[in-house]
Amino acid sequence: MEAIRIDLCSDTITRPTPEMRKFISSAEVGDEQKKEDPTVNRLVEMVCELLDKEDALFLPSGTMCNQVAIRVHCSHGDEIVMDKTAHTRHYETGGPAALTGASTYTLEGERGIFSADQFEAAIRPDNNHFPRTRMVLIEQTSNMGGGSIWPLETIRGISQTAVKHGIARHMDGARLLNAVIATGIPAREYAAHFDSIWIDFSKGLGAPVGAAIAGSKEFIKEAWRWKHQFGGAMRQAGIIAAGAVYALEHHVERLSEDHENARILAKGLADIDGIRVEPVETNLLFFDVSGLGITGVEFNRMLMAEGVRVSPTPGTRVRAVTHLDVTRSQVEEALDVIRGVADDIRT
Ligand SMILES: *Cc1c(COP(=O)(O)O)cnc(C)c1O
């Protein structure tokens, strides 16, 4: 089998650029747990500024951001409302149940996006029989929804409903900055509707490790406790925070190139018989190969034999992701490979 030349399986596979590595190698460091790491402190300030929040916390992963936030907002027996496709629901090994004792109530959104009315209908009445609806989670952009962008108006409606019912509002902003670049809406305008909100540095931003969550001083004070308990308090974490600082300074605007590449990929795929492409809004692109009469796993295996990798879901839906380590010409090359494989399958 050929080595993978063009890897469209995820935006997590990016490697730090030479410039980022250089920046990392000269990072000032200190003991993060004592809040004495200057690079982590600088990153925290940058995130507070970006999201217009009082305080922020650097964590090793986005998963830990979600789990720490859930632990702060919820208690045993509480319920969290989210879309049925949510990352927290499917890919965090049952974290809400295991770490907080909270259950999830999932809604049937459209491309991962539910309405304020759907949310309101999901809120439990104040009655001893029911779990307490304690938190609502919005994933911007929606990953399994198709890289779809939550409209600010929808967020505003859900936020108002949550406030009315005393429900905590949390944004899983793993790809919030993709939404920001695609819409031109500043991150702080989205963030204003949330009690806790985080961004991932190890996705499209291209840093090797890390995520940061922001909120009120009170929220972050509590979050620090769970960061420690979950084993996420670090020492000379400036070494990794530096990658995040560099990414925020140099890799945000360029996300538009990923979006453009995803559009080019989508346009090419749409012309291939047997492939059905979902709408593309950001850097995540989903397509269906049922028209070729094979599964996504089989399709990916055939592409890998030609040096291209995508990310199949069980069934026939396939995800392709554009990122920092895929150029325009590689996207065009990938299209040629995909076209060739599809032709071979049909003949
Ligand atoms: C990747 C991802 C996460 C988890 O982030 P990690 O840094 O990989 O732990 C959470 N939510 C969404 C939507 C994601 O795509």
mmCIF file of C-alpha atoms and ligand atoms in Angstrom:
data_model
loop_
_atom_site.group_PDB
_atom_site.id
_atom_site.type_symbol
_atom_site.label_atom_id
_atom_site.label_comp_id
_atom_site.label_asym_id
_atom_site.label_seq_id
_atom_site.Cartn_x
_atom_site.Cartn_y
_atom_site.Cartn_z
ATOM 1 C CA MET A 1 0.000 0.000 0.000
ATOM 2 C CA GLU A 2 1.161 3.511 -0.792
ATOM 3 C CA ALA A 3 1.931 5.959 2.010
ATOM 4 C CA ILE A 4 -0.804 8.514 2.647
ATOM 5 C CA ARG A 5 0.123 11.566 0.551
ATOM 6 C CA ILE A 6 -3.028 13.562 1.060
ATOM 7 C CA ASP A 7 -4.732 13.169 4.408
ATOM 8 C CA LEU A 8 -8.283 14.498 4.530
ATOM 9 C CA CYS A 9 -9.360 12.392 7.502
ATOM 10 C CA SER A 10 -9.272 15.228 10.045
ATOM 11 C CA ASP A 11 -7.963 18.696 10.821
ATOM 12 C CA THR A 12 -6.308 17.169 13.902
ATOM 13 C CA ILE A 13 -3.492 15.647 11.878
ATOM 14 C CA THR A 14 -1.676 18.914 11.167
ATOM 15 C CA ARG A 15 1.921 19.110 12.312
ATOM 16 C CA PRO A 16 3.468 22.273 13.726
ATOM 17 C CA THR A 17 5.069 24.374 10.998
ATOM 18 C CA PRO A 18 8.809 25.171 11.198
ATOM 19 C CA GLU A 19 7.927 28.727 12.320
ATOM 20 C CA MET A 20 5.634 27.389 15.053
ATOM 21 C CA ARG A 21 8.335 24.997 16.225
ATOM 22 C CA LYS A 22 10.801 27.864 16.405
ATOM 23 C CA PHE A 23 8.367 29.929 18.453
ATOM 24 C CA ILE A 24 7.714 26.954 20.748
ATOM 25 C CA SER A 25 11.417 26.336 21.272
ATOM 26 C CA SER A 26 11.961 29.808 22.655
ATOM 27 C CA ALA A 27 8.838 29.903 24.856
ATOM 28 C CA GLU A 28 9.255 31.215 28.388
ATOM 29 C CA VAL A 29 7.912 28.715 30.898
ATOM 30 C CA GLY A 30 7.081 28.346 34.590
ATOM 31 C CA ASP A 31 4.875 26.220 36.828
ATOM 32 C CA GLU A 32 1.421 26.342 35.278
ATOM 33 C CA GLN A 33 -0.306 25.065 38.446
ATOM 34 C CA LYS A 34 1.106 28.027 40.347
ATOM 35 C CA LYS A 35 -0.070 30.294 37.505
ATOM 36 C CA GLU A 36 3.600 31.151 36.968
ATOM 37 C CA ASP A 37 3.926 30.090 33.356
ATOM 38 C CA PRO A 38 4.189 33.346 31.382
ATOM 39 C CA THR A 39 3.263 31.749 28.068
ATOM 40 C CA VAL A 40 0.146 30.089 29.487
ATOM 41 C CA ASN A 41 -0.748 33.382 31.165
ATOM 42 C CA ARG A 42 -0.337 35.185 27.854
ATOM 43 C CA LEU A 43 -2.536 32.629 26.103
ATOM 44 C CA VAL A 44 -5.198 33.010 28.791
ATOM 45 C CA GLU A 45 -5.197 36.782 28.241
ATOM 46 C CA MET A 46 -5.487 36.319 24.489
ATOM 47 C CA VAL A 47 -8.462 33.976 24.907
ATOM 48 C CA CYS A 48 -10.170 36.344 27.367
ATOM 49 C CA GLU A 49 -9.745 39.156 24.860
ATOM 50 C CA LEU A 50 -10.923 37.065 21.905
ATOM 51 C CA LEU A 51 -14.049 35.832 23.692
ATOM 52 C CA ASP A 52 -14.567 38.883 25.916
ATOM 53 C CA LYS A 53 -14.689 36.840 29.110
ATOM 54 C CA GLU A 54 -13.333 37.572 32.583
ATOM 55 C CA ASP A 55 -11.061 34.562 32.817
ATOM 56 C CA ALA A 56 -9.924 31.461 30.966
ATOM 57 C CA LEU A 57 -8.235 28.147 31.591
ATOM 58 C CA PHE A 58 -5.744 26.226 29.470
ATOM 59 C CA LEU A 59 -6.501 22.501 29.224
ATOM 60 C CA PRO A 60 -4.869 19.593 27.406
ATOM 61 C CA SER A 61 -7.872 18.848 25.192
ATOM 62 C CA GLY A 62 -11.267 19.933 24.040
ATOM 63 C CA THR A 63 -12.763 16.848 25.595
ATOM 64 C CA MET A 64 -11.508 18.003 28.986
ATOM 65 C CA CYS A 65 -13.021 21.451 28.361
ATOM 66 C CA ASN A 66 -16.432 19.876 27.838
ATOM 67 C CA GLN A 67 -16.100 17.575 30.827
ATOM 68 C CA VAL A 68 -14.821 20.268 33.174
ATOM 69 C CA ALA A 69 -17.668 22.575 32.128
ATOM 70 C CA ILE A 70 -20.236 19.836 32.659
ATOM 71 C CA ARG A 71 -18.741 19.114 36.086
ATOM 72 C CA VAL A 72 -18.995 22.782 37.051
ATOM 73 C CA HIS A 73 -22.519 23.322 35.770
ATOM 74 C CA CYS A 74 -24.164 20.011 36.692
ATOM 75 C CA SER A 75 -24.582 17.528 39.543
ATOM 76 C CA HIS A 76 -25.593 13.880 39.764
ATOM 77 C CA GLY A 77 -28.923 13.237 38.067
ATOM 78 C CA ASP A 78 -28.962 16.491 36.105
ATOM 79 C CA GLU A 79 -29.691 16.542 32.408
ATOM 80 C CA ILE A 80 -27.882 18.260 29.540
ATOM 81 C CA VAL A 81 -29.708 19.165 26.326
ATOM 82 C CA MET A 82 -27.735 18.805 23.080
ATOM 83 C CA ASP A 83 -28.156 17.757 19.480
ATOM 84 C CA LYS A 84 -28.217 14.036 18.750
ATOM 85 C CA THR A 85 -24.974 14.370 16.774
ATOM 86 C CA ALA A 86 -23.031 16.102 19.580
ATOM 87 C CA HIS A 87 -19.398 15.151 20.091
ATOM 88 C CA THR A 88 -19.974 15.078 23.860
ATOM 89 C CA ARG A 89 -22.702 12.497 23.368
ATOM 90 C CA HIS A 90 -20.769 10.121 21.099
ATOM 91 C CA TYR A 91 -17.024 10.587 21.340
ATOM 92 C CA GLU A 92 -16.193 11.346 24.957
ATOM 93 C CA THR A 93 -16.596 7.790 26.313
ATOM 94 C CA GLY A 94 -19.709 8.565 28.303
ATOM 95 C CA GLY A 95 -17.910 11.355 30.150
ATOM 96 C CA PRO A 96 -21.014 13.196 31.377
ATOM 97 C CA ALA A 97 -22.328 9.996 33.019
ATOM 98 C CA ALA A 98 -18.944 8.811 34.259
ATOM 99 C CA LEU A 99 -17.460 12.027 35.595
ATOM 100 C CA THR A 100 -20.492 14.080 36.621
ATOM 101 C CA GLY A 101 -23.368 11.598 36.789
ATOM 102 C CA ALA A 102 -25.322 13.701 34.302
ATOM 103 C CA SER A 103 -27.469 12.327 31.505
ATOM 104 C CA THR A 104 -27.991 13.732 28.044
ATOM 105 C CA TYR A 105 -31.267 14.644 26.358
ATOM 106 C CA THR A 106 -30.772 14.766 22.627
ATOM 107 C CA LEU A 107 -32.713 16.750 20.052
ATOM 108 C CA GLU A 108 -33.291 16.042 16.370
ATOM 109 C CA GLY A 109 -31.637 19.080 14.869
ATOM 110 C CA GLU A 110 -31.207 19.971 11.224
ATOM 111 C CA ARG A 111 -27.533 19.509 10.311
ATOM 112 C CA GLY A 112 -26.764 19.447 14.027
ATOM 113 C CA ILE A 113 -28.689 22.630 14.765
ATOM 114 C CA PHE A 114 -31.865 22.710 16.855
ATOM 115 C CA SER A 115 -34.279 25.577 17.421
ATOM 116 C CA ALA A 116 -35.174 27.542 20.539
ATOM 117 C CA ASP A 117 -38.645 25.957 20.376
ATOM 118 C CA GLN A 118 -37.184 22.444 20.332
ATOM 119 C CA PHE A 119 -35.007 23.390 23.267
ATOM 120 C CA GLU A 120 -37.870 24.899 25.247
ATOM 121 C CA ALA A 121 -39.974 21.777 24.713
ATOM 122 C CA ALA A 122 -37.118 19.654 26.110
ATOM 123 C CA ILE A 123 -36.883 21.543 29.388
ATOM 124 C CA ARG A 124 -38.236 19.425 32.233
ATOM 125 C CA PRO A 125 -41.060 20.774 34.339
ATOM 126 C CA ASP A 126 -40.264 21.391 37.990
ATOM 127 C CA ASN A 127 -41.466 18.057 39.319
ATOM 128 C CA ASN A 128 -39.770 15.482 41.558
ATOM 129 C CA HIS A 129 -40.192 12.752 38.955
ATOM 130 C CA PHE A 130 -37.962 14.411 36.403
ATOM 131 C CA PRO A 131 -34.262 15.025 36.105
ATOM 132 C CA ARG A 132 -33.324 18.683 36.352
ATOM 133 C CA THR A 133 -32.468 20.346 33.024
ATOM 134 C CA ARG A 134 -29.274 22.068 34.005
ATOM 135 C CA MET A 135 -27.314 22.830 30.854
ATOM 136 C CA VAL A 136 -27.642 23.304 27.118
ATOM 137 C CA LEU A 137 -24.737 22.532 24.793
ATOM 138 C CA ILE A 138 -24.207 24.033 21.356
ATOM 139 C CA GLU A 139 -21.451 22.790 19.058
ATOM 140 C CA GLN A 140 -20.034 25.482 16.769
ATOM 141 C CA THR A 141 -19.466 24.384 14.075
ATOM 142 C CA SER A 142 -21.468 21.178 14.253
ATOM 143 C CA ASN A 143 -19.022 18.426 13.387
ATOM 144 C CA MET A 144 -21.269 15.495 12.499
ATOM 145 C CA GLY A 145 -23.959 17.956 11.425
ATOM 146 C CA GLY A 146 -21.693 18.728 8.461
ATOM 147 C CA GLY A 147 -19.444 21.589 9.576
ATOM 148 C CA SER A 148 -22.638 23.624 9.773
ATOM 149 C CA ILE A 149 -22.716 27.054 11.365
ATOM 150 C CA TRP A 150 -25.182 27.921 14.115
ATOM 151 C CA PRO A 151 -26.821 31.223 13.132
ATOM 152 C CA LEU A 152 -26.416 33.931 15.762
ATOM 153 C CA GLU A 153 -30.188 34.431 15.846
ATOM 154 C CA THR A 154 -30.789 30.787 16.752
ATOM 155 C CA ILE A 155 -28.137 30.996 19.449
ATOM 156 C CA ARG A 156 -29.704 34.174 20.815
ATOM 157 C CA GLY A 157 -33.127 32.522 21.068
ATOM 158 C CA ILE A 158 -31.756 29.468 22.858
ATOM 159 C CA SER A 159 -29.701 31.651 25.156
ATOM 160 C CA GLN A 160 -32.742 33.736 26.136
ATOM 161 C CA THR A 161 -34.761 30.604 26.840
ATOM 162 C CA ALA A 162 -31.922 29.151 28.931
ATOM 163 C CA VAL A 163 -31.586 32.335 30.986
ATOM 164 C CA LYS A 164 -35.339 32.404 31.589
ATOM 165 C CA HIS A 165 -35.158 28.870 33.018
ATOM 166 C CA GLY A 166 -31.850 29.235 34.896
ATOM 167 C CA ILE A 167 -30.077 26.778 32.596
ATOM 168 C CA ALA A 168 -26.315 27.016 31.996
ATOM 169 C CA ARG A 169 -25.276 27.743 28.392
ATOM 170 C CA HIS A 170 -22.183 25.999 27.087
ATOM 171 C CA MET A 171 -20.501 26.214 23.698
ATOM 172 C CA ASP A 172 -18.300 23.420 22.407
ATOM 173 C CA GLY A 173 -16.349 25.749 20.163
ATOM 174 C CA ALA A 174 -13.860 23.202 18.823
ATOM 175 C CA ARG A 175 -14.282 24.966 15.463
ATOM 176 C CA LEU A 176 -15.772 28.284 16.557
ATOM 177 C CA LEU A 177 -13.067 30.169 14.680
ATOM 178 C CA ASN A 178 -14.058 28.435 11.449
ATOM 179 C CA ALA A 179 -17.544 29.885 11.966
ATOM 180 C CA VAL A 180 -16.053 33.289 12.746
ATOM 181 C CA ILE A 181 -13.976 33.325 9.561
ATOM 182 C CA ALA A 182 -16.843 32.016 7.426
ATOM 183 C CA THR A 183 -19.411 34.538 8.699
ATOM 184 C CA GLY A 184 -17.327 37.533 9.716
ATOM 185 C CA ILE A 185 -19.159 37.555 13.065
ATOM 186 C CA PRO A 186 -16.605 38.211 15.841
ATOM 187 C CA ALA A 187 -16.024 35.361 18.298
ATOM 188 C CA ARG A 188 -17.100 37.586 21.192
ATOM 189 C CA GLU A 189 -20.559 38.046 19.667
ATOM 190 C CA TYR A 190 -21.116 34.318 19.779
ATOM 191 C CA ALA A 191 -19.453 34.072 23.195
ATOM 192 C CA ALA A 192 -21.748 36.694 24.731
ATOM 193 C CA HIS A 193 -24.541 34.094 24.798
ATOM 194 C CA PHE A 194 -22.608 31.493 26.806
ATOM 195 C CA ASP A 195 -21.597 30.943 30.417
ATOM 196 C CA SER A 196 -18.737 28.744 29.269
ATOM 197 C CA ILE A 197 -17.119 28.502 25.860
ATOM 198 C CA TRP A 198 -13.941 26.916 24.558
ATOM 199 C CA ILE A 199 -11.800 26.744 21.467
ATOM 200 C CA ASP A 200 -9.485 23.988 20.307
ATOM 201 C CA PHE A 201 -5.952 24.774 19.171
ATOM 202 C CA SER A 202 -5.213 21.291 17.842
ATOM 203 C CA LYS A 203 -7.850 21.296 15.079
ATOM 204 C CA GLY A 204 -7.783 23.745 12.185
ATOM 205 C CA LEU A 205 -5.519 26.137 14.059
ATOM 206 C CA GLY A 206 -2.689 23.666 13.650
ATOM 207 C CA ALA A 207 -1.146 23.628 17.143
ATOM 208 C CA PRO A 208 0.013 20.241 18.424
ATOM 209 C CA VAL A 209 -1.862 20.214 21.758
ATOM 210 C CA GLY A 210 -4.385 22.144 23.791
ATOM 211 C CA ALA A 211 -7.679 23.932 24.187
ATOM 212 C CA ALA A 212 -8.866 26.798 26.365
ATOM 213 C CA ILE A 213 -12.171 27.421 28.084
ATOM 214 C CA ALA A 214 -13.441 30.838 29.112
ATOM 215 C CA GLY A 215 -16.157 32.212 31.366
ATOM 216 C CA SER A 216 -16.733 34.317 34.459
ATOM 217 C CA LYS A 217 -14.113 34.516 37.242
ATOM 218 C CA GLU A 218 -16.377 32.333 39.365
ATOM 219 C CA PHE A 219 -16.765 29.708 36.640
ATOM 220 C CA ILE A 220 -13.008 29.497 36.038
ATOM 221 C CA LYS A 221 -12.289 29.295 39.780
ATOM 222 C CA GLU A 222 -14.490 26.199 39.959
ATOM 223 C CA ALA A 223 -13.111 24.854 36.680
ATOM 224 C CA TRP A 224 -9.579 24.937 38.156
ATOM 225 C CA ARG A 225 -10.648 22.409 40.813
ATOM 226 C CA TRP A 226 -11.840 19.904 38.207
ATOM 227 C CA LYS A 227 -8.828 20.553 35.999
ATOM 228 C CA HIS A 228 -6.769 19.292 38.914
ATOM 229 C CA GLN A 229 -9.050 16.392 39.746
ATOM 230 C CA PHE A 230 -9.226 15.218 36.128
ATOM 231 C CA GLY A 231 -5.430 15.346 35.918
ATOM 232 C CA GLY A 232 -5.277 18.318 33.567
ATOM 233 C CA ALA A 233 -3.168 20.646 35.716
ATOM 234 C CA MET A 234 0.269 20.850 34.157
ATOM 235 C CA ARG A 235 3.758 22.187 34.907
ATOM 236 C CA GLN A 236 5.883 23.915 32.219
ATOM 237 C CA ALA A 237 2.876 23.949 29.926
ATOM 238 C CA GLY A 238 4.175 27.046 28.129
ATOM 239 C CA ILE A 239 5.901 24.648 25.761
ATOM 240 C CA ILE A 240 2.515 23.594 24.416
ATOM 241 C CA ALA A 241 0.697 26.882 25.067
ATOM 242 C CA ALA A 242 3.244 28.541 22.774
ATOM 243 C CA GLY A 243 1.878 26.534 19.853
ATOM 244 C CA ALA A 244 -1.561 27.893 20.693
ATOM 245 C CA VAL A 245 -0.311 31.488 20.991
ATOM 246 C CA TYR A 246 1.395 31.155 17.625
ATOM 247 C CA ALA A 247 -1.731 29.620 16.096
ATOM 248 C CA LEU A 248 -3.962 32.453 17.336
ATOM 249 C CA GLU A 249 -1.567 34.998 15.887
ATOM 250 C CA HIS A 250 -0.907 33.340 12.531
ATOM 251 C CA HIS A 251 -3.434 30.644 11.682
ATOM 252 C CA VAL A 252 -6.863 32.186 12.152
ATOM 253 C CA GLU A 253 -7.333 34.270 9.006
ATOM 254 C CA ARG A 254 -5.960 31.466 6.842
ATOM 255 C CA LEU A 255 -8.918 29.236 7.777
ATOM 256 C CA SER A 256 -10.627 30.865 4.784
ATOM 257 C CA GLU A 257 -8.210 28.915 2.553
ATOM 258 C CA ASP A 258 -9.441 25.658 4.113
ATOM 259 C CA HIS A 259 -13.031 26.729 3.473
ATOM 260 C CA GLU A 260 -12.234 27.566 -0.134
ATOM 261 C CA ASN A 261 -10.487 24.209 -0.576
ATOM 262 C CA ALA A 262 -13.512 22.418 0.896
ATOM 263 C CA ARG A 263 -15.773 24.218 -1.619
ATOM 264 C CA ILE A 264 -13.504 23.183 -4.488
ATOM 265 C CA LEU A 265 -13.516 19.611 -3.250
ATOM 266 C CA ALA A 266 -17.309 19.651 -2.921
ATOM 267 C CA LYS A 267 -17.780 21.046 -6.396
ATOM 268 C CA GLY A 268 -15.554 18.347 -7.894
ATOM 269 C CA LEU A 269 -17.202 15.559 -5.911
ATOM 270 C CA ALA A 270 -20.675 16.716 -6.952
ATOM 271 C CA ASP A 271 -19.754 15.975 -10.571
ATOM 272 C CA ILE A 272 -18.862 12.356 -9.845
ATOM 273 C CA ASP A 273 -21.603 9.812 -10.580
ATOM 274 C CA GLY A 274 -22.606 7.856 -7.477
ATOM 275 C CA ILE A 275 -21.427 10.481 -4.975
ATOM 276 C CA ARG A 276 -23.892 12.781 -3.224
ATOM 277 C CA VAL A 277 -22.389 15.812 -1.505
ATOM 278 C CA GLU A 278 -23.882 17.605 1.504
ATOM 279 C CA PRO A 279 -23.784 21.418 1.643
ATOM 280 C CA VAL A 280 -20.373 22.801 2.653
ATOM 281 C CA GLU A 281 -20.155 25.758 5.020
ATOM 282 C CA THR A 282 -16.655 25.499 6.486
ATOM 283 C CA ASN A 283 -13.785 22.979 6.361
ATOM 284 C CA LEU A 284 -15.818 19.825 6.990
ATOM 285 C CA LEU A 285 -17.324 18.128 3.972
ATOM 286 C CA PHE A 286 -19.589 15.100 4.051
ATOM 287 C CA PHE A 287 -20.586 12.973 1.094
ATOM 288 C CA ASP A 288 -22.458 9.751 0.564
ATOM 289 C CA VAL A 289 -21.196 6.849 -1.519
ATOM 290 C CA SER A 290 -24.316 4.646 -1.466
ATOM 291 C CA GLY A 291 -24.729 5.393 -5.185
ATOM 292 C CA LEU A 292 -21.511 3.444 -5.762
ATOM 293 C CA GLY A 293 -22.908 0.441 -3.920
ATOM 294 C CA ILE A 294 -20.100 0.266 -1.354
ATOM 295 C CA THR A 295 -19.574 1.304 2.259
ATOM 296 C CA GLY A 296 -17.551 4.283 3.368
ATOM 297 C CA VAL A 297 -14.969 1.994 4.945
ATOM 298 C CA GLU A 298 -14.475 0.148 1.641
ATOM 299 C CA PHE A 299 -14.311 3.406 -0.270
ATOM 300 C CA ASN A 300 -11.680 4.782 2.110
ATOM 301 C CA ARG A 301 -9.653 1.581 1.801
ATOM 302 C CA MET A 302 -9.583 1.991 -1.967
ATOM 303 C CA LEU A 303 -8.551 5.638 -1.693
ATOM 304 C CA MET A 304 -5.807 4.751 0.781
ATOM 305 C CA ALA A 305 -4.356 2.330 -1.712
ATOM 306 C CA GLU A 306 -3.910 5.433 -3.897
ATOM 307 C CA GLY A 307 -2.411 7.572 -1.123
ATOM 308 C CA VAL A 308 -5.536 9.525 -0.117
ATOM 309 C CA ARG A 309 -7.327 9.130 3.199
ATOM 310 C CA VAL A 310 -10.802 10.307 4.248
ATOM 311 C CA SER A 311 -12.862 9.495 7.326
ATOM 312 C CA PRO A 312 -15.717 7.031 6.849
ATOM 313 C CA THR A 313 -18.600 6.842 9.307
ATOM 314 C CA PRO A 314 -20.314 3.483 9.737
ATOM 315 C CA GLY A 315 -22.498 3.123 6.668
ATOM 316 C CA THR A 316 -22.057 5.123 3.505
ATOM 317 C CA ARG A 317 -21.449 8.647 4.813
ATOM 318 C CA VAL A 318 -17.871 9.863 4.477
ATOM 319 C CA ARG A 319 -16.147 12.926 5.926
ATOM 320 C CA ALA A 320 -13.345 14.835 4.225
ATOM 321 C CA VAL A 321 -11.630 17.684 6.055
ATOM 322 C CA THR A 322 -9.448 20.438 4.667
ATOM 323 C CA HIS A 323 -6.697 21.914 6.845
ATOM 324 C CA LEU A 324 -3.306 23.577 7.085
ATOM 325 C CA ASP A 325 -1.431 20.578 5.715
ATOM 326 C CA VAL A 326 -3.468 20.239 2.507
ATOM 327 C CA THR A 327 -2.757 22.605 -0.364
ATOM 328 C CA ARG A 328 -5.065 23.607 -3.215
ATOM 329 C CA SER A 329 -3.151 21.420 -5.666
ATOM 330 C CA GLN A 330 -3.380 18.461 -3.285
ATOM 331 C CA VAL A 331 -7.140 18.958 -3.128
ATOM 332 C CA GLU A 332 -7.214 18.806 -6.917
ATOM 333 C CA GLU A 333 -4.994 15.729 -6.878
ATOM 334 C CA ALA A 334 -7.271 14.081 -4.298
ATOM 335 C CA LEU A 335 -10.228 14.794 -6.573
ATOM 336 C CA ASP A 336 -8.477 13.021 -9.444
ATOM 337 C CA VAL A 337 -7.853 10.004 -7.217
ATOM 338 C CA ILE A 338 -11.453 9.932 -5.982
ATOM 339 C CA ARG A 339 -12.774 10.293 -9.540
ATOM 340 C CA GLY A 340 -10.549 7.425 -10.659
ATOM 341 C CA VAL A 341 -11.614 5.148 -7.807
ATOM 342 C CA ALA A 342 -15.300 5.920 -8.420
ATOM 343 C CA ASP A 343 -14.843 5.181 -12.148
ATOM 344 C CA ASP A 344 -13.202 1.848 -11.312
ATOM 345 C CA ILE A 345 -16.075 0.911 -8.996
ATOM 346 C CA ARG A 346 -18.720 1.714 -11.593
ATOM 347 C CA THR A 347 -17.051 -0.238 -14.391
HETATM 348 C C1 LIG B 1 -12.444 17.306 18.370
HETATM 349 C C2 LIG B 1 -13.693 17.743 19.025
HETATM 350 C C3 LIG B 1 -13.816 17.734 20.421
HETATM 351 C C4 LIG B 1 -12.751 17.182 21.318
HETATM 352 O O1 LIG B 1 -11.565 17.896 21.236
HETATM 353 P P1 LIG B 1 -10.170 17.157 21.573
HETATM 354 O O2 LIG B 1 -9.224 18.302 21.651
HETATM 355 O O3 LIG B 1 -9.894 16.213 20.449
HETATM 356 O O4 LIG B 1 -10.353 16.454 22.873
HETATM 357 C C5 LIG B 1 -14.983 18.195 20.972
HETATM 358 N N1 LIG B 1 -15.982 18.658 20.193
HETATM 359 C C6 LIG B 1 -15.899 18.691 18.863
HETATM 360 C C7 LIG B 1 -17.033 19.235 18.066
HETATM 361 C C8 LIG B 1 -14.770 18.203 18.222
HETATM 362 O O5 LIG B 1 -14.712 18.213 16.896
#
